[in-house]
Short mmCIF file of C-alpha atoms in Angstrom, two decimals:
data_model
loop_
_atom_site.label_atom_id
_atom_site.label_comp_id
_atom_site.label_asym_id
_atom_site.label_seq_id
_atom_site.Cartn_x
_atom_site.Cartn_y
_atom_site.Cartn_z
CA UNK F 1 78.40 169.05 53.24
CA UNK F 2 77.27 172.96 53.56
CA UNK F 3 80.69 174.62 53.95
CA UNK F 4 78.86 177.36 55.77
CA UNK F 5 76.74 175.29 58.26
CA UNK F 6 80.37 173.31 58.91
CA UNK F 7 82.33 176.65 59.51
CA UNK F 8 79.77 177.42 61.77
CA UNK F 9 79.70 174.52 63.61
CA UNK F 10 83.60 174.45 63.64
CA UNK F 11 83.84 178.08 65.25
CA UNK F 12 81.11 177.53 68.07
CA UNK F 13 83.18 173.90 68.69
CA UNK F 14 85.99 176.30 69.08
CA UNK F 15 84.46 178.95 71.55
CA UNK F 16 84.43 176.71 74.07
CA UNK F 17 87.90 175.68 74.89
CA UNK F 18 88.50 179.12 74.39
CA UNK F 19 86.41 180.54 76.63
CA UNK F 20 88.94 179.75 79.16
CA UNK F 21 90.03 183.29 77.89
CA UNK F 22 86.64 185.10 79.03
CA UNK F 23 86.57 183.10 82.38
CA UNK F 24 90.33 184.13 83.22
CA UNK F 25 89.43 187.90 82.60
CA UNK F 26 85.70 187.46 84.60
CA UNK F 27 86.76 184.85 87.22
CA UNK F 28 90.94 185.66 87.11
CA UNK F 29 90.83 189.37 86.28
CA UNK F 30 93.37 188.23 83.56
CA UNK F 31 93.66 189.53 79.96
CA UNK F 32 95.00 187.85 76.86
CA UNK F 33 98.80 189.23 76.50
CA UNK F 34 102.46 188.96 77.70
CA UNK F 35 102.24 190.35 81.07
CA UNK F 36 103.06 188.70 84.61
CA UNK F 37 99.43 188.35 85.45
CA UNK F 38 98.24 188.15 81.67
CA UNK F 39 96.96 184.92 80.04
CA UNK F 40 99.63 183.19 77.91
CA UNK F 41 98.44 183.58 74.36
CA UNK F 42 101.78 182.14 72.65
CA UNK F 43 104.77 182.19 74.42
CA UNK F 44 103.93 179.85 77.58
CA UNK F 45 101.02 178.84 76.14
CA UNK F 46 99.91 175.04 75.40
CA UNK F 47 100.67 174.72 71.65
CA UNK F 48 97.50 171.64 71.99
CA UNK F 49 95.88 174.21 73.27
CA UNK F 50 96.25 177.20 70.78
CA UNK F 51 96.53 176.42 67.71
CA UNK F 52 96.11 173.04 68.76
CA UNK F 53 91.70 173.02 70.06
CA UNK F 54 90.91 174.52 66.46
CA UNK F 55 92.27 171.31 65.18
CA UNK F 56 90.33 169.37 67.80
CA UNK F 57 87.69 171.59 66.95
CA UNK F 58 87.98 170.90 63.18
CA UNK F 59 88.02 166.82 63.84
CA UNK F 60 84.32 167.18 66.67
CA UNK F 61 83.15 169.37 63.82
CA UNK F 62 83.13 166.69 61.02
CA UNK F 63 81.76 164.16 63.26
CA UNK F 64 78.73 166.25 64.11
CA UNK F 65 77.96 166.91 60.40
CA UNK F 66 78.33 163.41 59.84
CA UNK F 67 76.01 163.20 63.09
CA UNK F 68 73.71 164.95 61.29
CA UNK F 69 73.16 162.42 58.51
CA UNK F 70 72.38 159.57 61.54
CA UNK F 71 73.86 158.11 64.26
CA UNK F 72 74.07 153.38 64.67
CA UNK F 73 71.38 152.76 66.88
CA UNK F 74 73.58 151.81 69.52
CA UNK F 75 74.93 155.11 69.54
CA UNK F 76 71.34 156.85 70.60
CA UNK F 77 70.51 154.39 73.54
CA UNK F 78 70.96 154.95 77.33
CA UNK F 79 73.95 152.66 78.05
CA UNK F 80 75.73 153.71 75.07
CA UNK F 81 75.26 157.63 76.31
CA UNK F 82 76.31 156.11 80.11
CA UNK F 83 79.45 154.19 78.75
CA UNK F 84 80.31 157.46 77.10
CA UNK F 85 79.66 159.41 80.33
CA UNK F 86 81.54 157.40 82.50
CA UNK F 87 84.84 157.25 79.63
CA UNK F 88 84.27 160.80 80.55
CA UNK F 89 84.45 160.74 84.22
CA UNK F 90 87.92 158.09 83.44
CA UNK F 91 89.32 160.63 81.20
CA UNK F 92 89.01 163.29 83.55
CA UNK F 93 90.14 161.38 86.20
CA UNK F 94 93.52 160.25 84.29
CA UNK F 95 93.98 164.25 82.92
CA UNK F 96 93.64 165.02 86.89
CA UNK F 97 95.72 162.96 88.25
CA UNK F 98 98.41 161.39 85.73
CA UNK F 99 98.29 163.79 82.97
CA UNK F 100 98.70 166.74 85.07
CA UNK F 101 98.62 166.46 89.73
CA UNK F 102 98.50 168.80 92.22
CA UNK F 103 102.82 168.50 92.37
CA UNK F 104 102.44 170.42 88.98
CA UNK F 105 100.91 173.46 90.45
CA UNK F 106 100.52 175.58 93.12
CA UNK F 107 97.41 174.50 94.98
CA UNK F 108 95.62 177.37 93.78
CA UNK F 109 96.24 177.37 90.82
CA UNK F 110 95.53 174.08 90.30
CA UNK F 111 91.70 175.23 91.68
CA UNK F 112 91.65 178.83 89.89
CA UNK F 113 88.87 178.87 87.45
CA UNK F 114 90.43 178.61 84.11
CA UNK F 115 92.37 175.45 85.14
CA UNK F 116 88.96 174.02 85.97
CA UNK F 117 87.66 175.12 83.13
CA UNK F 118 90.21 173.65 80.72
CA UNK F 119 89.86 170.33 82.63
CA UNK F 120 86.06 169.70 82.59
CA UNK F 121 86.20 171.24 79.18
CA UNK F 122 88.82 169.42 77.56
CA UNK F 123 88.80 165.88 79.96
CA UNK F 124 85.16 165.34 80.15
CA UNK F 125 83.31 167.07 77.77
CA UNK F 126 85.32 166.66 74.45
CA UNK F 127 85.46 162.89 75.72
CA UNK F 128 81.98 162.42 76.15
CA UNK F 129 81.07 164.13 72.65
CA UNK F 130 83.17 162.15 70.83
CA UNK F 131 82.57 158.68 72.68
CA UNK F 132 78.46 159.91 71.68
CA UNK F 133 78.83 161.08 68.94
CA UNK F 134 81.44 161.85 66.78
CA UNK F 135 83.01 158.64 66.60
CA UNK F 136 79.58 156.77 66.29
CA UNK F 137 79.42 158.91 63.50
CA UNK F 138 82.02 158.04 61.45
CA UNK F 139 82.08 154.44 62.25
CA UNK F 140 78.35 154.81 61.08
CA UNK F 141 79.22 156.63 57.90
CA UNK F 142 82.64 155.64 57.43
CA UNK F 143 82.01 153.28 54.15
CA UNK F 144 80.19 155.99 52.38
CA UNK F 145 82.33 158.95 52.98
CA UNK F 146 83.48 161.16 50.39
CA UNK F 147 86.63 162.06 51.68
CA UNK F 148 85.93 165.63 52.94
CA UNK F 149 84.80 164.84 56.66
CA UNK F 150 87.02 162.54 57.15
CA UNK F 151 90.21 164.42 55.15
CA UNK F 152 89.01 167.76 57.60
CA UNK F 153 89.05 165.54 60.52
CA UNK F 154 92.95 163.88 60.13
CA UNK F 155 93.84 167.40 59.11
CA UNK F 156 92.06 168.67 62.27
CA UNK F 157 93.77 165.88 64.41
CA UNK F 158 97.15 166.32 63.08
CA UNK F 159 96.91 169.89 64.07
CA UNK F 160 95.98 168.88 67.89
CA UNK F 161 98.53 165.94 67.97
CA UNK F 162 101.48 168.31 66.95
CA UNK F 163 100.33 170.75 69.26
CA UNK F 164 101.23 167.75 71.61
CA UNK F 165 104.00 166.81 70.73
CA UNK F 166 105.65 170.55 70.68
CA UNK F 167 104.37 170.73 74.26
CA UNK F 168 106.21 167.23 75.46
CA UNK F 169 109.20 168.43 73.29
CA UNK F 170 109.61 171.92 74.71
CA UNK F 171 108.76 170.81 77.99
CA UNK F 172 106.78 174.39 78.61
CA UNK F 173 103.60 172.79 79.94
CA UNK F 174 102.82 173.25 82.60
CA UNK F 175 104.18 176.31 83.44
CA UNK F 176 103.44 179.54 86.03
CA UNK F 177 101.33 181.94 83.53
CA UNK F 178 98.98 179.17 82.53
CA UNK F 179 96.71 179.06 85.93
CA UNK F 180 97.71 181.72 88.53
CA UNK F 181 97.93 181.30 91.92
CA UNK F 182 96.79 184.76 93.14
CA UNK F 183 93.41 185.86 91.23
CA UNK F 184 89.98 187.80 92.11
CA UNK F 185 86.81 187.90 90.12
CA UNK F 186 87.01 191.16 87.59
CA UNK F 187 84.06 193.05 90.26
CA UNK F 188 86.33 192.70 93.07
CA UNK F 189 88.92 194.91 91.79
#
């Protein structure tokens, strides 16, 4: 495995949960920080969400490089790709409504444009990818492993599953500073 290539990979993976950051500031007028109108960075802040996506990152990363070296034929036909589109649509369905409701937020917050962001983000697309193709991947290339994809990934997925389990233990999730209520795009100041 390049380490490069896979570091690459791993940081783009990354950019997009966190661009939830750039669409607060464009969409929110909201900067990274500890204000009252600033977006959470640690305190108040999903620990599955920061540190916790790099992990998730780290564990989408692996399976793409393993992606890379062929995907089960199964995995690259059109009802395997709609199955993985409609766990999608499920996923983001349960995060909508069980995971998180309305009840948890102010009603606009709950339709400001980071919280939509995180949820098509992190519901549908992450599920999607890795019903396609990350774990198609490693079930492909699971015999022949060598131990560092799969090592990075439990690592990765460790990382993500603590970050869950601080957030349930905590009990700061969700909470006022993570979606605002009252927001304008940044050229309507």
């Amino acid at each position: 495995m390049s380490v490069p290539l896979f570091i690459g990979v791993w940081l783009a993976i990354s950019a997009i949960p966190y661009a939830m950051y750039l669409i607060a500031w464009l969409f929110e007028s909201r900067k990274p920080g500890n204000g009252p109108n600033d977006i959470p960075v640690w305190r108040d802040q999903s620990k599955a969400f920061l540190p916790g996506d790099f992990g998730l990152a780290l564990v989408a990363a692996s399976g793409i490089m393993l992606a890379r070296e062929g995907l089960p034929g199964w995995a690259t036909s059109w009802w395997w790709l709609s199955v993985s589109v409609l766990v999608g649509l499920v996923v983001f369905w349960v995060g909508r409504r069980v995971l998180y409701s309305v009840d948890d937020y102010t009603p606009e917050a709950w339709r400001s444009p980071s919280k939509r962001w995180h949820d098509f983000v992190m519901f549908f697309g992450f599920t999607v990818a890795m019903a396609a193709f990350i774990l198609p991947a490693f079930i492909a290339h699971g015999s022949e492993l060598d131990g560092e994809p799969a090592s990075v990934a439990m690592l990765g997925g460790l990382l993500w599953v603590l970050g869950i389990a601080w957030d349930t233990v905590i009990e700061q999730v969700p909470n006022k500073r993570q979606h605002p209520s009252v927001y304008k795009p940044l050229w309507r100041k």
